[in-house]
Amino acid sequence: MPKPSSRSKLINRRQALFLGMGAVASVGTTTLAAGLKAPRNSASLPTVANLQQRSFAVASDLPLRQQAAAKGLLYGAAVLKSSLMNDPEFSQAFARECAILVPEGALKWDSLRPAPDKFNFTDSDWLLAYARQKGLQMRGHTLVWHHALPKWFAGTVTPGNAEKMMVEHIQTVAGRYAGKFHSWDVVNEAIALQHGHPQGLRQTPWLDLIGPRYIDLAFRTAAAADPNALLVYNDFGLDYDTPWESARRQAVLQLLERLVTAGTPIHALGIQAHLLREDPKFNPSQFQTFLREVASLGLKIMITELDVTDARFGAHSTERDRQVAAVYEDYLTVALGEPAVIAVLTWGLSDRYTWLAKDKDRPRRDGLPPRPLPLDAQLNRKLAWNAIARSVAHCPKRN
Ligand code: XIL
């Protein structure tokens, strides 16, 4: 897989930063000078306010995988082995719509590591075999994260052995699938400004036990274990125009910049895009600026976990679906307008299987099942599906 590189743009951006021009200078003239077009569509974006007048008509009913492929993009979704194995109807829809599969849980530590000296690859091997049989690519999620650690972790992993444990984990897991995965989320969710670390790093067992260099070490180990996979830093809370998310975007950019400058083998930013807001404070030009800043570092971008929580939207499902679709389309119009964005993955394909149904933090007060994904619980295409198809249809073709 060709690795992105853009040294001249990177130097331009760094020069701007060193001149103290901050976030504005880091894109503005530098990326525009590098030949990128002016903001696309951002002024004319329809808003939730004129939702009733919005058309979600599509020109093509080809599966999303084909529509995306025609633009040089990948569309895919996260999935549990159980859904594919036990639900042939769902499996058929999944293989029809998706070009890339990401295991929703099977590659997390608590799934792979029943005991400190044991690995259990049953589910991830099954998912890879499924993907290959259906002609789908596969991506890995995730090698280093503070969640989904096994129960034995706290009592076993110490400052004395943490580095060895992390490195051996990455060598074993990324090594097993070397040459077979499109990409890996190497480090997931490392930024949490509220934790007070000078670099904005989240207080995680990995930071506590190894120190800030754990991130670079994880990427170098992954690159050695699987030289072909696109190596991704993945995080959430990068989407909206709020002080909290603006600060997170800056912290992520600074992290990416430190890594790129240090020669860390990182190739892409994964933007989770769990879209949550009741009144989405989505600022197209601000989000576009962020994407350009990431691209100016020579990195690709993947939208890795897209879904739209409808917990605060009205009860009527037709109305809810319009609101959800509007959020999808407004977001993806901007995201796909940036040529560095190479893939869109939703966190699930059908409302039949969504983590939001079991997430205790985000239930609907009326108890109705959530409708956050492109297909409904009967596997019918919803307006969210149309919204994805429409933003793909309107985006520039990748080379
Ligand atoms: C979620 C899964 O969807 C759930 O099934 C599981 O119980 C918890 O994790 N960000 C991530 C994903 O990076 O790994 C999370 O997945 C959702 C939030």
CSV table of C-alpha atoms and ligand atoms in Angstrom, one decimal:
chain,number,residue,atom,x,y,z
A,1,MET,CA,0.0,0.0,0.0
A,2,PRO,CA,1.5,3.4,-0.9
A,3,LYS,CA,2.3,5.4,2.1
A,4,PRO,CA,1.3,9.1,2.1
A,5,SER,CA,4.1,11.6,2.3
A,6,SER,CA,4.1,15.3,1.9
A,7,ARG,CA,7.3,16.7,3.2
A,8,SER,CA,7.1,20.1,1.6
A,9,LYS,CA,3.6,20.7,3.0
A,10,LEU,CA,4.7,19.5,6.4
A,11,ILE,CA,7.6,21.9,6.5
A,12,ASN,CA,5.3,24.8,5.4
A,13,ARG,CA,2.9,24.0,8.1
A,14,ARG,CA,5.6,23.6,10.8
A,15,GLN,CA,7.1,26.9,9.7
A,16,ALA,CA,3.8,28.6,10.2
A,17,LEU,CA,3.4,27.0,13.6
A,18,PHE,CA,6.9,28.0,14.6
A,19,LEU,CA,6.1,31.6,13.6
A,20,GLY,CA,3.5,31.4,16.3
A,21,MET,CA,0.6,31.7,13.9
A,22,GLY,CA,-1.2,28.8,15.6
A,23,ALA,CA,-4.2,27.0,14.2
A,24,VAL,CA,-5.1,29.6,11.6
A,25,ALA,CA,-1.6,29.8,10.1
A,26,SER,CA,-1.3,26.1,10.0
A,27,VAL,CA,-3.8,25.8,7.2
A,28,GLY,CA,-4.9,29.0,5.5
A,29,THR,CA,-2.3,30.1,3.1
A,30,THR,CA,0.0,27.1,3.5
A,31,THR,CA,-2.5,24.5,2.3
A,32,LEU,CA,-4.2,26.8,-0.1
A,33,ALA,CA,-0.8,27.6,-1.6
A,34,ALA,CA,-0.2,23.8,-1.9
A,35,GLY,CA,-3.0,23.8,-4.4
A,36,LEU,CA,-6.1,22.8,-2.5
A,37,LYS,CA,-9.4,24.2,-3.6
A,38,ALA,CA,-11.4,26.7,-1.6
A,39,PRO,CA,-14.2,25.4,0.7
A,40,ARG,CA,-16.7,23.3,-1.2
A,41,ASN,CA,-20.4,23.6,-0.6
A,42,SER,CA,-19.9,24.8,3.0
A,43,ALA,CA,-21.9,28.0,2.5
A,44,SER,CA,-24.8,26.2,0.8
A,45,LEU,CA,-25.1,23.3,3.1
A,46,PRO,CA,-28.7,22.6,4.0
A,47,THR,CA,-29.3,22.8,7.8
A,48,VAL,CA,-31.6,20.9,10.2
A,49,ALA,CA,-33.8,24.0,10.2
A,50,ASN,CA,-35.0,23.4,6.6
A,51,LEU,CA,-35.2,19.7,7.1
A,52,GLN,CA,-38.7,19.4,5.7
A,53,GLN,CA,-37.6,20.8,2.3
A,54,ARG,CA,-34.6,18.6,2.1
A,55,SER,CA,-34.5,15.9,-0.6
A,56,PHE,CA,-32.6,12.8,0.2
A,57,ALA,CA,-33.1,11.4,-3.3
A,58,VAL,CA,-30.4,9.2,-4.7
A,59,ALA,CA,-29.4,8.7,-8.3
A,60,SER,CA,-28.2,5.1,-7.8
A,61,ASP,CA,-29.3,2.1,-5.7
A,62,LEU,CA,-26.0,0.3,-6.2
A,63,PRO,CA,-24.6,-1.0,-2.9
A,64,LEU,CA,-22.5,1.6,-1.0
A,65,ARG,CA,-19.3,-0.5,-1.6
A,66,GLN,CA,-19.7,0.0,-5.4
A,67,GLN,CA,-20.7,3.7,-5.2
A,68,ALA,CA,-17.7,4.4,-2.9
A,69,ALA,CA,-15.4,2.3,-5.1
A,70,ALA,CA,-16.3,4.4,-8.1
A,71,LYS,CA,-14.8,7.4,-6.2
A,72,GLY,CA,-11.8,5.5,-5.1
A,73,LEU,CA,-13.2,5.3,-1.5
A,74,LEU,CA,-13.9,2.4,0.8
A,75,TYR,CA,-17.2,2.0,2.6
A,76,GLY,CA,-17.4,-0.6,5.4
A,77,ALA,CA,-18.7,-1.2,8.9
A,78,ALA,CA,-17.9,-2.7,12.3
A,79,VAL,CA,-19.4,-6.1,13.1
A,80,LEU,CA,-19.6,-8.8,15.7
A,81,LYS,CA,-18.8,-12.4,14.7
A,82,SER,CA,-22.1,-13.5,16.3
A,83,SER,CA,-24.2,-11.3,14.0
A,84,LEU,CA,-22.6,-12.6,10.8
A,85,MET,CA,-22.5,-16.2,12.0
A,86,ASN,CA,-26.1,-16.5,13.3
A,87,ASP,CA,-28.0,-14.2,11.0
A,88,PRO,CA,-27.7,-15.1,7.3
A,89,GLU,CA,-30.0,-12.3,6.2
A,90,PHE,CA,-27.8,-9.8,8.0
A,91,SER,CA,-24.6,-11.4,6.6
A,92,GLN,CA,-26.0,-11.1,3.1
A,93,ALA,CA,-26.7,-7.4,3.6
A,94,PHE,CA,-23.3,-6.9,5.1
A,95,ALA,CA,-21.4,-8.5,2.3
A,96,ARG,CA,-23.6,-6.6,-0.2
A,97,GLU,CA,-23.0,-3.1,1.2
A,98,CYS,CA,-19.4,-3.3,2.6
A,99,ALA,CA,-16.0,-3.4,1.1
A,100,ILE,CA,-14.2,-3.5,4.4
A,101,LEU,CA,-14.9,-5.1,7.8
A,102,VAL,CA,-13.7,-4.1,11.2
A,103,PRO,CA,-14.2,-6.4,14.2
A,104,GLU,CA,-16.2,-4.5,16.8
A,105,GLY,CA,-14.6,-6.4,19.7
A,106,ALA,CA,-12.7,-9.4,18.5
A,107,LEU,CA,-9.3,-7.7,18.3
A,108,LYS,CA,-9.5,-6.0,21.7
A,109,TRP,CA,-7.3,-7.2,24.5
A,110,ASP,CA,-10.1,-8.6,26.6
A,111,SER,CA,-11.2,-10.8,23.6
A,112,LEU,CA,-7.7,-11.9,22.6
A,113,ARG,CA,-6.1,-12.4,25.9
A,114,PRO,CA,-7.8,-14.9,28.3
A,115,ALA,CA,-4.7,-15.1,30.4
A,116,PRO,CA,-1.3,-13.3,30.4
A,117,ASP,CA,0.4,-16.1,28.4
A,118,LYS,CA,-2.5,-17.0,26.1
A,119,PHE,CA,-3.9,-15.6,22.9
A,120,ASN,CA,-7.3,-16.6,21.5
A,121,PHE,CA,-7.7,-15.8,17.9
A,122,THR,CA,-10.9,-17.8,17.3
A,123,ASP,CA,-13.2,-14.9,16.5
A,124,SER,CA,-10.7,-12.7,14.7
A,125,ASP,CA,-9.6,-15.6,12.5
A,126,TRP,CA,-13.2,-16.4,11.8
A,127,LEU,CA,-13.9,-12.8,10.8
A,128,LEU,CA,-10.8,-12.7,8.5
A,129,ALA,CA,-11.9,-15.9,6.8
A,130,TYR,CA,-15.4,-14.4,6.3
A,131,ALA,CA,-14.0,-11.2,4.9
A,132,ARG,CA,-11.8,-13.1,2.5
A,133,GLN,CA,-14.5,-15.4,1.4
A,134,LYS,CA,-16.8,-12.5,0.6
A,135,GLY,CA,-14.1,-10.4,-1.0
A,136,LEU,CA,-13.9,-7.7,1.8
A,137,GLN,CA,-10.9,-6.1,3.2
A,138,MET,CA,-10.3,-6.1,6.9
A,139,ARG,CA,-9.0,-3.6,9.4
A,140,GLY,CA,-7.7,-4.1,12.9
A,141,HIS,CA,-9.2,-2.4,16.0
A,142,THR,CA,-7.3,-1.9,18.3
A,143,LEU,CA,-3.8,-2.6,19.6
A,144,VAL,CA,-3.4,-0.1,22.4
A,145,TRP,CA,-6.4,1.2,24.3
A,146,HIS,CA,-7.2,1.9,27.9
A,147,HIS,CA,-10.6,0.2,27.7
A,148,ALA,CA,-11.3,-3.5,27.1
A,149,LEU,CA,-8.3,-4.6,29.1
A,150,PRO,CA,-8.6,-8.1,30.6
A,151,LYS,CA,-9.3,-8.5,34.3
A,152,TRP,CA,-5.8,-9.9,34.9
A,153,PHE,CA,-4.2,-6.8,33.4
A,154,ALA,CA,-4.1,-4.6,36.6
A,155,GLY,CA,-2.4,-7.3,38.8
A,156,THR,CA,0.0,-8.5,36.1
A,157,VAL,CA,1.2,-5.6,34.1
A,158,THR,CA,3.8,-3.5,36.0
A,159,PRO,CA,6.3,-0.7,35.3
A,160,GLY,CA,8.9,-3.5,35.0
A,161,ASN,CA,7.1,-5.5,32.3
A,162,ALA,CA,4.6,-3.1,30.6
A,163,GLU,CA,6.8,-2.3,27.7
A,164,LYS,CA,7.5,-6.0,27.0
A,165,MET,CA,3.8,-6.9,27.4
A,166,MET,CA,2.7,-4.2,24.9
A,167,VAL,CA,5.5,-4.9,22.4
A,168,GLU,CA,4.8,-8.7,22.5
A,169,HIS,CA,1.1,-8.1,22.1
A,170,ILE,CA,1.6,-6.0,19.0
A,171,GLN,CA,4.2,-8.4,17.6
A,172,THR,CA,1.9,-11.4,18.1
A,173,VAL,CA,-1.4,-9.8,16.9
A,174,ALA,CA,-0.2,-7.6,14.1
A,175,GLY,CA,2.4,-10.2,13.2
A,176,ARG,CA,-0.3,-12.9,12.9
A,177,TYR,CA,-2.3,-10.9,10.3
A,178,ALA,CA,0.7,-9.3,8.6
A,179,GLY,CA,0.0,-8.6,4.9
A,180,LYS,CA,-3.7,-9.4,5.4
A,181,PHE,CA,-5.1,-6.2,6.9
A,182,HIS,CA,-5.8,-2.9,5.2
A,183,SER,CA,-5.1,-0.9,8.3
A,184,TRP,CA,-4.7,-1.0,12.1
A,185,ASP,CA,-5.9,1.3,14.8
A,186,VAL,CA,-2.6,1.2,16.6
A,187,VAL,CA,-3.4,3.6,19.4
A,188,ASN,CA,-7.0,4.4,20.3
A,189,GLU,CA,-8.2,7.5,22.3
A,190,ALA,CA,-4.9,8.8,23.8
A,191,ILE,CA,-6.0,12.4,24.3
A,192,ALA,CA,-7.9,13.6,27.3
A,193,LEU,CA,-7.1,17.2,28.1
A,194,GLN,CA,-9.1,17.1,31.4
A,195,HIS,CA,-6.4,14.8,32.8
A,196,GLY,CA,-3.9,17.7,32.9
A,197,HIS,CA,-0.9,16.1,31.2
A,198,PRO,CA,1.3,18.7,29.5
A,199,GLN,CA,0.8,17.1,26.1
A,200,GLY,CA,-2.9,16.5,26.6
A,201,LEU,CA,-2.4,12.8,27.0
A,202,ARG,CA,-5.0,10.6,28.6
A,203,GLN,CA,-4.0,9.1,31.9
A,204,THR,CA,-4.1,5.5,30.9
A,205,PRO,CA,-2.3,2.4,32.2
A,206,TRP,CA,0.0,2.7,29.2
A,207,LEU,CA,1.0,6.3,30.0
A,208,ASP,CA,1.4,5.5,33.7
A,209,LEU,CA,3.5,2.4,33.1
A,210,ILE,CA,5.6,3.3,30.1
A,211,GLY,CA,5.3,7.1,29.8
A,212,PRO,CA,4.4,9.2,26.7
A,213,ARG,CA,6.8,7.3,24.5
A,214,TYR,CA,4.4,4.3,24.5
A,215,ILE,CA,2.6,5.9,21.4
A,216,ASP,CA,5.7,6.0,19.2
A,217,LEU,CA,6.8,2.6,20.4
A,218,ALA,CA,3.4,1.1,19.6
A,219,PHE,CA,3.6,2.5,16.0
A,220,ARG,CA,7.2,1.3,15.5
A,221,THR,CA,6.4,-2.1,16.7
A,222,ALA,CA,3.3,-2.3,14.5
A,223,ALA,CA,5.3,-1.2,11.5
A,224,ALA,CA,7.9,-3.9,12.1
A,225,ALA,CA,5.2,-6.5,12.6
A,226,ASP,CA,3.1,-5.6,9.6
A,227,PRO,CA,5.0,-3.4,7.1
A,228,ASN,CA,2.0,-3.3,4.7
A,229,ALA,CA,-0.8,-2.1,6.9
A,230,LEU,CA,-1.8,1.6,7.1
A,231,LEU,CA,-1.1,2.6,10.7
A,232,VAL,CA,-3.8,4.8,12.2
A,233,TYR,CA,-4.2,6.9,15.3
A,234,ASN,CA,-7.9,6.8,16.2
A,235,ASP,CA,-9.8,9.2,18.4
A,236,PHE,CA,-13.3,10.7,19.1
A,237,GLY,CA,-14.6,14.2,20.0
A,238,LEU,CA,-13.1,15.9,16.9
A,239,ASP,CA,-16.2,16.9,15.1
A,240,TYR,CA,-18.0,19.9,16.7
A,241,ASP,CA,-17.6,23.5,17.2
A,242,THR,CA,-17.4,23.5,21.0
A,243,PRO,CA,-14.5,24.7,23.2
A,244,TRP,CA,-14.0,21.1,24.4
A,245,GLU,CA,-13.7,19.6,20.9
A,246,SER,CA,-11.7,22.5,19.5
A,247,ALA,CA,-9.1,21.9,22.2
A,248,ARG,CA,-9.2,18.2,21.4
A,249,ARG,CA,-8.6,18.9,17.7
A,250,GLN,CA,-5.6,21.0,18.6
A,251,ALA,CA,-4.2,18.4,21.0
A,252,VAL,CA,-4.6,15.7,18.4
A,253,LEU,CA,-2.9,17.8,15.7
A,254,GLN,CA,0.0,18.5,18.1
A,255,LEU,CA,0.3,14.8,18.8
A,256,LEU,CA,0.2,13.9,15.1
A,257,GLU,CA,2.8,16.6,14.4
A,258,ARG,CA,5.1,15.3,17.1
A,259,LEU,CA,4.8,11.8,15.7
A,260,VAL,CA,5.4,12.8,12.1
A,261,THR,CA,8.4,15.0,13.1
A,262,ALA,CA,9.9,12.1,15.1
A,263,GLY,CA,9.7,9.8,12.1
A,264,THR,CA,7.1,7.6,13.8
A,265,PRO,CA,5.5,5.3,11.2
A,266,ILE,CA,2.0,6.7,11.3
A,267,HIS,CA,0.0,7.0,8.2
A,268,ALA,CA,-3.5,8.1,9.0
A,269,LEU,CA,-5.8,9.7,11.5
A,270,GLY,CA,-9.0,7.8,12.3
A,271,ILE,CA,-11.9,10.1,13.2
A,272,GLN,CA,-14.4,8.0,15.1
A,273,ALA,CA,-17.3,10.4,14.4
A,274,HIS,CA,-19.8,9.2,16.9
A,275,LEU,CA,-22.1,12.1,16.2
A,276,LEU,CA,-24.1,12.9,19.3
A,277,ARG,CA,-25.5,16.3,19.5
A,278,GLU,CA,-29.1,17.2,19.9
A,279,ASP,CA,-28.4,20.5,18.2
A,280,PRO,CA,-25.3,19.6,16.4
A,281,LYS,CA,-22.8,22.4,16.7
A,282,PHE,CA,-21.3,21.4,13.4
A,283,ASN,CA,-19.2,24.1,11.7
A,284,PRO,CA,-18.3,22.9,8.2
A,285,SER,CA,-15.5,25.3,7.5
A,286,GLN,CA,-13.9,24.6,10.9
A,287,PHE,CA,-14.1,20.9,10.4
A,288,GLN,CA,-12.7,21.2,6.9
A,289,THR,CA,-9.9,23.3,8.3
A,290,PHE,CA,-9.0,20.5,10.7
A,291,LEU,CA,-9.1,17.9,7.9
A,292,ARG,CA,-6.8,20.1,5.8
A,293,GLU,CA,-4.4,20.5,8.7
A,294,VAL,CA,-4.2,16.7,9.2
A,295,ALA,CA,-3.7,16.2,5.4
A,296,SER,CA,-1.0,18.9,5.4
A,297,LEU,CA,1.0,16.6,7.7
A,298,GLY,CA,1.1,14.1,4.9
A,299,LEU,CA,-1.5,11.8,6.6
A,300,LYS,CA,-4.5,10.1,5.2
A,301,ILE,CA,-7.8,10.2,7.1
A,302,MET,CA,-10.4,7.5,7.8
A,303,ILE,CA,-13.8,8.1,9.2
A,304,THR,CA,-13.8,5.0,11.4
A,305,GLU,CA,-16.8,4.7,13.6
A,306,LEU,CA,-19.6,6.8,12.2
A,307,ASP,CA,-23.1,6.7,13.7
A,308,VAL,CA,-25.6,9.2,14.8
A,309,THR,CA,-27.2,9.0,18.2
A,310,ASP,CA,-30.9,9.8,17.9
A,311,ALA,CA,-31.6,9.8,21.6
A,312,ARG,CA,-32.8,13.3,21.7
A,313,PHE,CA,-34.7,13.3,18.4
A,314,GLY,CA,-38.5,13.0,18.3
A,315,ALA,CA,-40.3,9.7,18.6
A,316,HIS,CA,-41.7,9.5,15.1
A,317,SER,CA,-39.4,7.3,13.2
A,318,THR,CA,-39.8,9.0,9.8
A,319,GLU,CA,-38.9,12.3,11.3
A,320,ARG,CA,-36.1,10.8,13.3
A,321,ASP,CA,-34.6,9.2,10.2
A,322,ARG,CA,-34.7,12.6,8.4
A,323,GLN,CA,-32.8,14.2,11.3
A,324,VAL,CA,-30.3,11.4,11.4
A,325,ALA,CA,-29.8,11.5,7.7
A,326,ALA,CA,-29.3,15.3,7.7
A,327,VAL,CA,-26.5,14.9,10.3
A,328,TYR,CA,-24.9,12.1,8.1
A,329,GLU,CA,-25.0,14.2,5.0
A,330,ASP,CA,-23.8,17.5,6.4
A,331,TYR,CA,-20.9,15.8,8.0
A,332,LEU,CA,-19.9,13.5,5.1
A,333,THR,CA,-20.2,16.3,2.6
A,334,VAL,CA,-17.4,18.1,4.3
A,335,ALA,CA,-15.4,15.0,5.2
A,336,LEU,CA,-15.5,13.5,1.7
A,337,GLY,CA,-14.7,16.9,0.2
A,338,GLU,CA,-11.2,16.5,1.6
A,339,PRO,CA,-9.2,14.2,-0.7
A,340,ALA,CA,-7.1,12.8,2.1
A,341,VAL,CA,-10.2,11.0,3.4
A,342,ILE,CA,-10.0,7.5,2.0
A,343,ALA,CA,-12.7,5.6,3.8
A,344,VAL,CA,-15.9,5.8,5.7
A,345,LEU,CA,-16.9,3.1,8.2
A,346,THR,CA,-20.0,3.1,10.2
A,347,TRP,CA,-20.0,1.5,13.6
A,348,GLY,CA,-22.4,-1.2,12.6
A,349,LEU,CA,-24.5,-1.5,9.5
A,350,SER,CA,-28.1,-2.1,10.7
A,351,ASP,CA,-30.1,-0.8,13.6
A,352,ARG,CA,-30.6,-4.5,14.4
A,353,TYR,CA,-27.1,-4.5,15.8
A,354,THR,CA,-25.9,-1.2,17.3
A,355,TRP,CA,-23.8,-0.6,20.4
A,356,LEU,CA,-26.1,2.3,21.1
A,357,ALA,CA,-29.0,0.0,22.0
A,358,LYS,CA,-27.0,-1.5,24.8
A,359,ASP,CA,-25.1,1.7,25.8
A,360,LYS,CA,-26.6,2.6,29.2
A,361,ASP,CA,-25.4,6.2,28.8
A,362,ARG,CA,-27.5,7.0,25.8
A,363,PRO,CA,-30.9,5.3,25.9
A,364,ARG,CA,-33.9,7.1,24.5
A,365,ARG,CA,-36.1,8.3,27.3
A,366,ASP,CA,-39.2,6.9,25.5
A,367,GLY,CA,-37.6,3.4,25.4
A,368,LEU,CA,-37.8,3.2,21.6
A,369,PRO,CA,-34.9,1.4,19.9
A,370,PRO,CA,-32.3,3.7,18.4
A,371,ARG,CA,-32.0,4.2,14.7
A,372,PRO,CA,-28.4,5.4,14.2
A,373,LEU,CA,-27.3,3.4,11.2
A,374,PRO,CA,-27.7,3.1,7.4
A,375,LEU,CA,-30.1,0.1,7.5
A,376,ASP,CA,-33.1,-0.3,9.8
A,377,ALA,CA,-33.7,-3.3,12.0
A,378,GLN,CA,-35.5,-5.0,9.1
A,379,LEU,CA,-32.4,-4.4,7.0
A,380,ASN,CA,-34.1,-1.9,4.8
A,381,ARG,CA,-32.1,1.1,3.6
A,382,LYS,CA,-32.9,4.2,5.5
A,383,LEU,CA,-32.4,7.9,4.6
A,384,ALA,CA,-29.0,7.6,6.4
A,385,TRP,CA,-28.1,5.2,3.6
A,386,ASN,CA,-29.2,7.7,1.1
A,387,ALA,CA,-27.2,10.4,2.9
A,388,ILE,CA,-24.0,8.4,2.6
A,389,ALA,CA,-24.7,7.6,-1.1
A,390,ARG,CA,-25.4,11.3,-1.8
A,391,SER,CA,-22.3,12.5,-0.2
A,392,VAL,CA,-20.2,9.9,-2.0
A,393,ALA,CA,-22.0,10.9,-5.3
A,394,HIS,CA,-21.1,14.5,-4.8
A,395,CYS,CA,-17.5,14.1,-3.7
A,396,PRO,CA,-14.4,14.4,-5.9
A,397,LYS,CA,-12.9,11.2,-7.3
A,398,ARG,CA,-9.7,10.0,-5.6
A,399,ASN,CA,-6.8,9.3,-7.8
B,1,XIL,C1,-17.7,-0.5,21.6
B,1,XIL,C2,-18.4,-1.7,21.1
B,1,XIL,O1,-19.2,-1.3,20.0
B,1,XIL,C3,-19.3,-2.3,22.2
B,1,XIL,O2,-19.9,-3.4,21.7
B,1,XIL,C4,-18.4,-2.5,23.4
B,1,XIL,O3,-19.2,-3.0,24.4
B,1,XIL,C5,-17.7,-1.3,23.8
B,1,XIL,O4,-16.9,-0.8,22.8
B,1,XIL,N1,-15.0,3.7,20.5
B,1,XIL,C6,-14.3,2.7,20.1
B,1,XIL,C7,-14.9,1.3,20.0
B,1,XIL,O5,-13.1,2.8,19.7
B,1,XIL,O6,-14.0,0.3,20.3
B,1,XIL,C8,-16.1,1.2,20.9
B,1,XIL,O7,-16.8,0.0,20.6
B,1,XIL,C9,-17.1,2.4,20.7
B,1,XIL,C10,-16.3,3.7,21.0
